[in-house]
Short mmCIF file of C-alpha atoms in Angstrom, two decimals:
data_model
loop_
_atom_site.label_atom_id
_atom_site.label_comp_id
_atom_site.label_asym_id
_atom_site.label_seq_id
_atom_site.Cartn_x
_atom_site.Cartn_y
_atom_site.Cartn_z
CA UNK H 1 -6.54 14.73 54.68
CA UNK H 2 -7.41 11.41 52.59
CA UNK H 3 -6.19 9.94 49.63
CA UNK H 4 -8.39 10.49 46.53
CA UNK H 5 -8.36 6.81 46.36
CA UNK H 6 -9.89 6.41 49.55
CA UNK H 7 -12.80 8.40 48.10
CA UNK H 8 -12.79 5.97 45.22
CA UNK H 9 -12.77 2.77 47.26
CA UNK H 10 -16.32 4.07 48.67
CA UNK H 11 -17.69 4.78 45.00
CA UNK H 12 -16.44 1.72 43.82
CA UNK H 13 -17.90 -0.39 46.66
CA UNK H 14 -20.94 0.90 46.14
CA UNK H 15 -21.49 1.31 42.06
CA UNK H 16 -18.88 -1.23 41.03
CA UNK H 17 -17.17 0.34 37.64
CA UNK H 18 -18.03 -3.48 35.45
CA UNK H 19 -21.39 -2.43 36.00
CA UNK H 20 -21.34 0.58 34.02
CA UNK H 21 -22.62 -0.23 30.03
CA UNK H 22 -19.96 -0.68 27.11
CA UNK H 23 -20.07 2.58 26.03
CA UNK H 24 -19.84 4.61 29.06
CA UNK H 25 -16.75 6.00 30.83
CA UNK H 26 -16.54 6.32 34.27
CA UNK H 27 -13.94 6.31 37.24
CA UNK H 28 -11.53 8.95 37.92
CA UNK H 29 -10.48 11.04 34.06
CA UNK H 30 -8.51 13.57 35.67
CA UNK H 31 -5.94 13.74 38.59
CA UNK H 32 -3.83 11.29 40.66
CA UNK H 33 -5.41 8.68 42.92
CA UNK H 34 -2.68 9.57 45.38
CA UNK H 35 -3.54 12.98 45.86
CA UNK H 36 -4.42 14.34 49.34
CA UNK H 37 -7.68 16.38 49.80
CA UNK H 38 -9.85 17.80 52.57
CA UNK H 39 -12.82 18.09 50.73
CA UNK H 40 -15.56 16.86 47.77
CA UNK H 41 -17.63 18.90 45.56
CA UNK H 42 -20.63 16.58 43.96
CA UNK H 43 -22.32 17.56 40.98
CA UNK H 44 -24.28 16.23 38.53
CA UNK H 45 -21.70 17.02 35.40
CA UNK H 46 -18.13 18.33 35.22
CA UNK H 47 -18.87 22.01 34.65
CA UNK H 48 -17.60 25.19 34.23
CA UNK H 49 -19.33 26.36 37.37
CA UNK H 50 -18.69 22.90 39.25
CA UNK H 51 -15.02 23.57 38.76
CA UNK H 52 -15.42 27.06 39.70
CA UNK H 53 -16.86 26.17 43.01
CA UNK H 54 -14.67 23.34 43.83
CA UNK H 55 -11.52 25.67 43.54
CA UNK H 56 -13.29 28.06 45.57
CA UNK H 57 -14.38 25.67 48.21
CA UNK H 58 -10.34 24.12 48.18
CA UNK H 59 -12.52 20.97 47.06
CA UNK H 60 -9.89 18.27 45.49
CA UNK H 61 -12.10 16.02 44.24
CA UNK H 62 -15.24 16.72 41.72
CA UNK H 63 -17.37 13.95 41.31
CA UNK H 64 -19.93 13.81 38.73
CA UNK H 65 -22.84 11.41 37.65
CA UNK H 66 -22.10 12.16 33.59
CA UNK H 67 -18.30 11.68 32.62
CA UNK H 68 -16.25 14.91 31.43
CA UNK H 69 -15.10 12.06 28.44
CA UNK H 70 -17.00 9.89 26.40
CA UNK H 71 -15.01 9.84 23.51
CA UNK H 72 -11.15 9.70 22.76
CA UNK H 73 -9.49 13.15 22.93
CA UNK H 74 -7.46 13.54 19.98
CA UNK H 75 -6.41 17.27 20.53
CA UNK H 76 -6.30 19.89 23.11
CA UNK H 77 -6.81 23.17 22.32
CA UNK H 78 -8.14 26.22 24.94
CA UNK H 79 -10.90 27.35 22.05
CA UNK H 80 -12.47 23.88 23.57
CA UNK H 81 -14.89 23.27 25.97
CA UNK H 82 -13.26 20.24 27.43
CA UNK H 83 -10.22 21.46 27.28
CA UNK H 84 -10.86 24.33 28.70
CA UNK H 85 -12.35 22.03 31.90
CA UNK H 86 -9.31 20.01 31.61
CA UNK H 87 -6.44 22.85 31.97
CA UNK H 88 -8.87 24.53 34.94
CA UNK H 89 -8.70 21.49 36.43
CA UNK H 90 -5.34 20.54 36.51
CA UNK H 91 -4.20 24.06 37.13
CA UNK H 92 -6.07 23.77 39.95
CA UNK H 93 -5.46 20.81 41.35
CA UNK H 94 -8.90 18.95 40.93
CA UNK H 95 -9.91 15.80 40.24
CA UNK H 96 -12.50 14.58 38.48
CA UNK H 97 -14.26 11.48 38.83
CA UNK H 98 -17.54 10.04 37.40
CA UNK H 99 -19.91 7.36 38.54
CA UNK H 100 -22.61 7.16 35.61
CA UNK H 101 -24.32 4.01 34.24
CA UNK H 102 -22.59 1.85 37.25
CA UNK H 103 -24.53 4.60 39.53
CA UNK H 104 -28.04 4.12 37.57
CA UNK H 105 -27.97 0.13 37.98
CA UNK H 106 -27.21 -0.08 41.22
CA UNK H 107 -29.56 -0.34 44.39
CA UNK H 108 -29.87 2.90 46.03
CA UNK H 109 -28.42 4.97 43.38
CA UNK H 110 -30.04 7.24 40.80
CA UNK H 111 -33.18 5.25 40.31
CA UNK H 112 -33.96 4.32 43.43
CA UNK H 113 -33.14 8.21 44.89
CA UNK H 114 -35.44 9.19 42.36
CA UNK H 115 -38.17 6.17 43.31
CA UNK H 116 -37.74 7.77 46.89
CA UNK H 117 -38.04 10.98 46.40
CA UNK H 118 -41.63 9.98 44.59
CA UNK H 119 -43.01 8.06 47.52
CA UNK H 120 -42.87 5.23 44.75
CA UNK H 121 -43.04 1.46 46.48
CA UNK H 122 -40.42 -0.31 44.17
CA UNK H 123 -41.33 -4.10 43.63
CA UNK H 124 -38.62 -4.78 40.61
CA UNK H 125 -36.35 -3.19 38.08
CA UNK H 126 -37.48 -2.70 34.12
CA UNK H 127 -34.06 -4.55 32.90
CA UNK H 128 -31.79 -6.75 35.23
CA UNK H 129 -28.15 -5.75 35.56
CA UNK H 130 -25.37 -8.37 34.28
CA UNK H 131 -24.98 -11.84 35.92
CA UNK H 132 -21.68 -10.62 38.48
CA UNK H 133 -18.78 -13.31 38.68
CA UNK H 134 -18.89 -14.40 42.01
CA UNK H 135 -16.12 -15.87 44.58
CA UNK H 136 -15.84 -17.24 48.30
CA UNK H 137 -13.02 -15.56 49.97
CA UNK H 138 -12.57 -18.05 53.24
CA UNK H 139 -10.49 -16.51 56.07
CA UNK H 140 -8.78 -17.91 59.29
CA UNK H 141 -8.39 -15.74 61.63
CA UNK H 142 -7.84 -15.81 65.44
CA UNK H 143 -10.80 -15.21 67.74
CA UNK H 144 -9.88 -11.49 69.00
CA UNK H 145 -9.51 -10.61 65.62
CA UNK H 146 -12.12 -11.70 63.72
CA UNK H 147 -14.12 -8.73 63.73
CA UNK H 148 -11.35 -5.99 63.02
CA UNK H 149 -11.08 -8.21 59.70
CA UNK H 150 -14.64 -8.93 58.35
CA UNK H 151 -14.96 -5.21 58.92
CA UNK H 152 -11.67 -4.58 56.30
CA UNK H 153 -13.14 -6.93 54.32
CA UNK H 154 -16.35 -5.18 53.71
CA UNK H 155 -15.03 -2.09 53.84
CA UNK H 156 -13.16 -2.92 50.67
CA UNK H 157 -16.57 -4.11 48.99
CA UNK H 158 -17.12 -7.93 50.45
CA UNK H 159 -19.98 -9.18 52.04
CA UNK H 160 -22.61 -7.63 49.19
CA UNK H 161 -25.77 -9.65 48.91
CA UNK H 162 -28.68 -7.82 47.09
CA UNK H 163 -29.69 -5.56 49.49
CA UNK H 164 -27.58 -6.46 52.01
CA UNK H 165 -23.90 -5.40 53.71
CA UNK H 166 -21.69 -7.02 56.02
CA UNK H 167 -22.75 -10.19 55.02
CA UNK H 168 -20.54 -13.45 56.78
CA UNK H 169 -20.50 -17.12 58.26
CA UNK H 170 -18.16 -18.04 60.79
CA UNK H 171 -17.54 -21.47 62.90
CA UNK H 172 -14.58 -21.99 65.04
CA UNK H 173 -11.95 -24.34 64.91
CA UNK H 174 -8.21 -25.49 65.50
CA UNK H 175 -5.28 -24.63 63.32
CA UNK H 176 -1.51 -25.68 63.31
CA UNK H 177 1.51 -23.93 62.31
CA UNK H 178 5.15 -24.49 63.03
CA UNK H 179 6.93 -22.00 62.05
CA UNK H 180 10.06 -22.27 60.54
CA UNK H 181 13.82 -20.24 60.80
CA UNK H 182 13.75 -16.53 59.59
CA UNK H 183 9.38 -16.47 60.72
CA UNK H 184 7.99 -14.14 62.99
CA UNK H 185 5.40 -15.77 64.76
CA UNK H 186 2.41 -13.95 66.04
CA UNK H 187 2.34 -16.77 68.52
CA UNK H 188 4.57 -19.74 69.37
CA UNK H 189 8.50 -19.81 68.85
CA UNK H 190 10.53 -21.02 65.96
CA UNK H 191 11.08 -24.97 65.43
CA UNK H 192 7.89 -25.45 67.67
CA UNK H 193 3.90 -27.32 66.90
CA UNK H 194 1.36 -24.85 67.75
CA UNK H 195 -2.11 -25.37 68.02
CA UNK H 196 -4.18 -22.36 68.22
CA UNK H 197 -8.34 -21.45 68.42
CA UNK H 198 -9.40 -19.86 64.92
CA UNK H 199 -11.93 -18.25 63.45
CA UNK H 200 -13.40 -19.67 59.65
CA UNK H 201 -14.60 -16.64 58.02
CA UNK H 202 -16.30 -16.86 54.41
CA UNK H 203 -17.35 -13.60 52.61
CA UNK H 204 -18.74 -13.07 49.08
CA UNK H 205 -16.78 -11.04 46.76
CA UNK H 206 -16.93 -10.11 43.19
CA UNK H 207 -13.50 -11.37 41.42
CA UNK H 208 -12.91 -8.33 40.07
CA UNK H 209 -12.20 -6.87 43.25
CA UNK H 210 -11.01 -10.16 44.91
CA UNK H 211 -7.03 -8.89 45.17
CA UNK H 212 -7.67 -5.03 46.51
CA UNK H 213 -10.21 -7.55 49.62
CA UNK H 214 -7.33 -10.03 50.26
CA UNK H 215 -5.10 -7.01 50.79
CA UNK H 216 -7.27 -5.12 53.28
CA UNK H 217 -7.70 -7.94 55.38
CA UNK H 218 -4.42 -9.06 54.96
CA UNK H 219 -3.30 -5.57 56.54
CA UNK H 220 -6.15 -6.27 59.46
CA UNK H 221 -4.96 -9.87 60.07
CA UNK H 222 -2.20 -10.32 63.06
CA UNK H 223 -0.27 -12.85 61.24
CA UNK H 224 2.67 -12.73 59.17
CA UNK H 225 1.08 -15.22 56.97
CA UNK H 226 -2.48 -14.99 56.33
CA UNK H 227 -3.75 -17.86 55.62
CA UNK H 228 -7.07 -18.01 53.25
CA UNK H 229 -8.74 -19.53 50.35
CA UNK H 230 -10.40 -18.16 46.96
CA UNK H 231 -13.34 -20.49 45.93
CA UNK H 232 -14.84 -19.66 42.64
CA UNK H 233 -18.97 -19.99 42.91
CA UNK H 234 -21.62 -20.13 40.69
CA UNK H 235 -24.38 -18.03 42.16
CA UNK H 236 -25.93 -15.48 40.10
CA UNK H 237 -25.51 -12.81 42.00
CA UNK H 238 -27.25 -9.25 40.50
CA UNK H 239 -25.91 -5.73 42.16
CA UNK H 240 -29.46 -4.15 40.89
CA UNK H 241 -31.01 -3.23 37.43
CA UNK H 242 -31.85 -0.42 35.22
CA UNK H 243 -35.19 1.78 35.83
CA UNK H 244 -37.47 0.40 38.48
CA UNK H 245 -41.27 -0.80 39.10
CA UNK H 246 -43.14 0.38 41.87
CA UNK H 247 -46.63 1.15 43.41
CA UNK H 248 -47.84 4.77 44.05
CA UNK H 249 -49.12 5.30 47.89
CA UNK H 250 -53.32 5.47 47.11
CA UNK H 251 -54.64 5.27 43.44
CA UNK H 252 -54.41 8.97 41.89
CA UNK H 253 -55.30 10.76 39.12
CA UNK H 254 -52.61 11.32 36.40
CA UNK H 255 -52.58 14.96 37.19
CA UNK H 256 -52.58 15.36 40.73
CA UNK H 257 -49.77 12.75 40.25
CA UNK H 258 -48.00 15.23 37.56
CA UNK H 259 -48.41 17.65 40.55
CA UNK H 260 -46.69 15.41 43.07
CA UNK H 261 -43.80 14.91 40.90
CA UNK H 262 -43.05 18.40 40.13
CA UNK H 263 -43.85 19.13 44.00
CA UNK H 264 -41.24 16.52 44.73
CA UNK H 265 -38.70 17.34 42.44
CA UNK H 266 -38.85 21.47 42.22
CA UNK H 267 -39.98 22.27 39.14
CA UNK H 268 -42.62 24.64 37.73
CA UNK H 269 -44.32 22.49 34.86
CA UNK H 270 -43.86 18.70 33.96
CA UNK H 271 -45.01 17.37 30.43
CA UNK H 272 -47.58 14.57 30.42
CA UNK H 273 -48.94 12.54 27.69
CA UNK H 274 -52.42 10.48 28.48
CA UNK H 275 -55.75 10.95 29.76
CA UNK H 276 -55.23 13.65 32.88
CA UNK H 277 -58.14 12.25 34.86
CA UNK H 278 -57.22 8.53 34.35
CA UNK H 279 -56.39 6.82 37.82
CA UNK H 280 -53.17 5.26 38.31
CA UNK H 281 -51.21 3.29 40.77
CA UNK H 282 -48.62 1.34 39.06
CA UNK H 283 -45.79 2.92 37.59
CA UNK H 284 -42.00 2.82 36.10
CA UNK H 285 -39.32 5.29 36.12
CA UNK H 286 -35.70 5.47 34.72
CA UNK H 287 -34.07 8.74 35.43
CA UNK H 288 -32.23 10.64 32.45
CA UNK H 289 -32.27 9.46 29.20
CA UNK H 290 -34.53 6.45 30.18
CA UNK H 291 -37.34 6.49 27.05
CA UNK H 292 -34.97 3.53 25.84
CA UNK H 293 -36.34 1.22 28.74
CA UNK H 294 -40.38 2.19 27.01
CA UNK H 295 -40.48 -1.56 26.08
CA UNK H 296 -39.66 -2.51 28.83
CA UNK H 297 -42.09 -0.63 30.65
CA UNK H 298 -45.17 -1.42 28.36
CA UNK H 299 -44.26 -5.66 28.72
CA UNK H 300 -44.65 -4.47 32.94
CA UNK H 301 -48.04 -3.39 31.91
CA UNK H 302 -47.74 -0.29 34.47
CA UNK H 303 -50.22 3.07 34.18
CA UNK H 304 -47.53 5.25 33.76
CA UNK H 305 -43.92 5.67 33.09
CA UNK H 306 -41.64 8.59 34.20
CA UNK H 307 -38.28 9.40 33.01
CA UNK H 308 -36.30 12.46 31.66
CA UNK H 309 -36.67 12.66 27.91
CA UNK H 310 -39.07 11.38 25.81
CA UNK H 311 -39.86 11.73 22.00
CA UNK H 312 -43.33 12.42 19.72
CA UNK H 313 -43.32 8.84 18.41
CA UNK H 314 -42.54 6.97 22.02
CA UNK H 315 -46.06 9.48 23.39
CA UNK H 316 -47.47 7.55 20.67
CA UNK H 317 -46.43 4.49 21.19
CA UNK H 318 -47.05 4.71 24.80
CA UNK H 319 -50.83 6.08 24.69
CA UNK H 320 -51.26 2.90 22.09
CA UNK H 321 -50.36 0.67 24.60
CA UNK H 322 -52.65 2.34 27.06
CA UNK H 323 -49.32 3.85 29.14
CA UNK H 324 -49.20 7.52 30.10
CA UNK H 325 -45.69 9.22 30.23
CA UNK H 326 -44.48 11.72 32.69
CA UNK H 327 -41.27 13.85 31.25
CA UNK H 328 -39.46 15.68 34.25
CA UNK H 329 -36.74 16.31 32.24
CA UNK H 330 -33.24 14.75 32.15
CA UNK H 331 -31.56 17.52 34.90
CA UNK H 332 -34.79 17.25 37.77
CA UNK H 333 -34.74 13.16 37.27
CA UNK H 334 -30.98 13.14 38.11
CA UNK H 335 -30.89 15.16 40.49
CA UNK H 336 -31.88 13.65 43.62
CA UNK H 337 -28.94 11.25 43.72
CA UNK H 338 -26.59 14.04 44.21
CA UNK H 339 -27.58 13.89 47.98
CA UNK H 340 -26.90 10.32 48.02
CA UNK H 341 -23.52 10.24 46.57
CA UNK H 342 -22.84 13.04 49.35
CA UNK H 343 -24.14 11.24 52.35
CA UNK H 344 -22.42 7.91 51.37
CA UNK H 345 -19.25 10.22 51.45
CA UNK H 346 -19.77 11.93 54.60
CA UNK H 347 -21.10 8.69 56.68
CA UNK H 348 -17.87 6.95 55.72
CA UNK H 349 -15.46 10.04 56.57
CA UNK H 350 -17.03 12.03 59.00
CA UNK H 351 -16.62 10.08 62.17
CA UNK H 352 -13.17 10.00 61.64
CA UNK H 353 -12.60 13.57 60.15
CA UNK H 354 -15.21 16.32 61.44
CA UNK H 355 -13.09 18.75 59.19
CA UNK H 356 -14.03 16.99 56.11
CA UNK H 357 -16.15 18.51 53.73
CA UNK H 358 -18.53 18.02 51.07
CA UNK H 359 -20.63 20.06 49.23
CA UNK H 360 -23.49 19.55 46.66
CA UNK H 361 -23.56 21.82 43.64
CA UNK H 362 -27.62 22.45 42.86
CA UNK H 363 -28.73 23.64 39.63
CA UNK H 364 -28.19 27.46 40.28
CA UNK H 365 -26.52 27.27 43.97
CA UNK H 366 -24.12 25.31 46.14
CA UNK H 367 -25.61 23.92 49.26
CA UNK H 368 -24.04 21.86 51.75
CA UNK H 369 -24.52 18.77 52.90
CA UNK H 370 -24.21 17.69 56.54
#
């Protein structure tokens, strides 16, 4: 069984929480990060029915794209909603965790599942994410090693570049130690000079996360000591951006392109505003509540924008500018990620623990992933 923090770690790596905007809430709102489970139920919010089917499926951990809590609770009373959710919960055991606006910035989360699942070609992001603040964790470690490390390392969210994982330099080198009465060398004896073949490993990490990295490969490194260096740097590093930009596959009509998308996505109608036989090929999307990124969108320029919920006066607006809209609705732009947050679980567990399970709560049934 693992840890619900375990679970967490993975999340986190991947949508760090300081991403999320101001006035979101996300991480774990219910339940103890030391809890043991053997399974995940992934939904898009913290439902009656989600609930339901966790506790049926022995699922410990829920986790949700929109928080159970946005606001303080000041009382809890059954005739509630939430607190109904909340007493279900805890009666039965299950945790609830959210990854939300950290989950829409990212790369490879919600807007980029939905870019996907649209055959979209993304070339940019309508709105950058926030500068990250950046360090240089430097590591010596012997040869044999040096891998088992870097691996901990990443594995507790170093080595991010852009797109990019795993990400290291390493020279080799000689260091000295003598170590001194009450040590326990991993090699030479007490009172002795030893010179031994190391390793210089640097990884970027984000500072926020700087201590839980030194830990894990402090627990991977052979030495009692672990020697290793924290360098602040300047680089602006982004993790992603809200909405993205992107290139259909051929130039289309709007309406066979309305077609596609509600093809794509499952559903029966799609509302459109614009000129049905005008030919597109560039386009923007932000999934859910995304008409707030419409500026955004009309500076890009692009033939159409696509997002979950848009109003009479942003149509207008829109169609001024010469910019069709595409609503899909909030649930059927959201939706796609659900898959993603499942397969990032499973790929990281599953190797190690074919009994582990997750499960993907759909909008009327509960398929499984894997």
């Amino acid at each position: 069984m693992l840890r619900i923090q375990e679970i967490i770690d993975v999340l986190d790596e991947w949508a760090p929480p300081h991403l999320a905007e101001d006035w979101d809430s996300v991480g774990l709102q219910i339940g103890d990060p030391e809890w043991r489970i053997s399974g995940v139920m992934v939904a898009l919010d913290p439902s009656e029915k989600a609930l339901r089917q966790a506790a049926l499926l022995k699922a410990g951990l829920l986790v949700t794209h929109h928080p159970l809590f946005f606001t303080p609770i000041k009382r809890l009373i059954t005739s509630d909603l939430t607190a109904r959710l909340v007493h279900f919960a805890l009666q039965n055991r299950i945790a609830i965790f959210s990854a939300h606006t950290n989950l829409d910035h990212v790369f490879g989360g919600v807007n980029d599942c939905l870019a996907e699942r649209l055959a979209l070609q993304v070339t940019g992001v309508l709105q950058d994410s926030p500068i990250e603040r950046m360090a240089k964790l430097v590591l010596y470690v012997p040869p044999e090693h040096a891998d088992a490390v870097c691996r901990a390392a990443f594995d507790a969210g170093g080595g991010i570049i852009g797109n990019y994982t795993g990400c290291s330099f390493s020279m080799q080198g000689t260091g000295t130690f003598s170590p001194q009465k009450g040590a326990s060398p991993y090699r030479g004896e007490v009172g002795g000079m030893e010179h031994i073949r190391e390793v210089r490993v640097e990884v970027l990490v984000h500072r926020s996360a700087i201590e839980r990295i030194i830990q894990a490969a402090r627990e991977a490194h052979p030495y009692e000591e672990m020697a290793y260096d924290a360098i602040p740097v300047l680089n602006p590093t982004h993790r992603g951006g809200m909405g993205r930009v992107g290139l259909l596959q051929s130039p289309t009509e709007l309406r066979q392109f309305a077609r596609q998308v509600a093809q794509y996505l499952g559903i029966d109608r799609i509302r459109i505003a614009g000129d049905p036989g005008k030919t597109i090929q560039t386009a923007a999307l932000c999934a859910g509540a995304g008409a707030s990124l419409l500026p955004q969108a009309l500076r890009k320029g692009v033939d159409v924008f696509i997002s979950g919920e848009f109003t009479y006066h942003q149509a207008h607006e829109a169609l001024a500018h010469g910019t069709a809209l595409l609503d899909t609705g909030h649930f059927h732009s959201e939706r796609p990620v659900l898959q993603a947050i499942a397969a990032r679980i499973e790929n990281r567990f599953k190797p190690v623990l074919p009994d582990f399970g997750v499960a993907v709560l759909q909008e009327d049934d509960v398929f499984f992933y894997g």
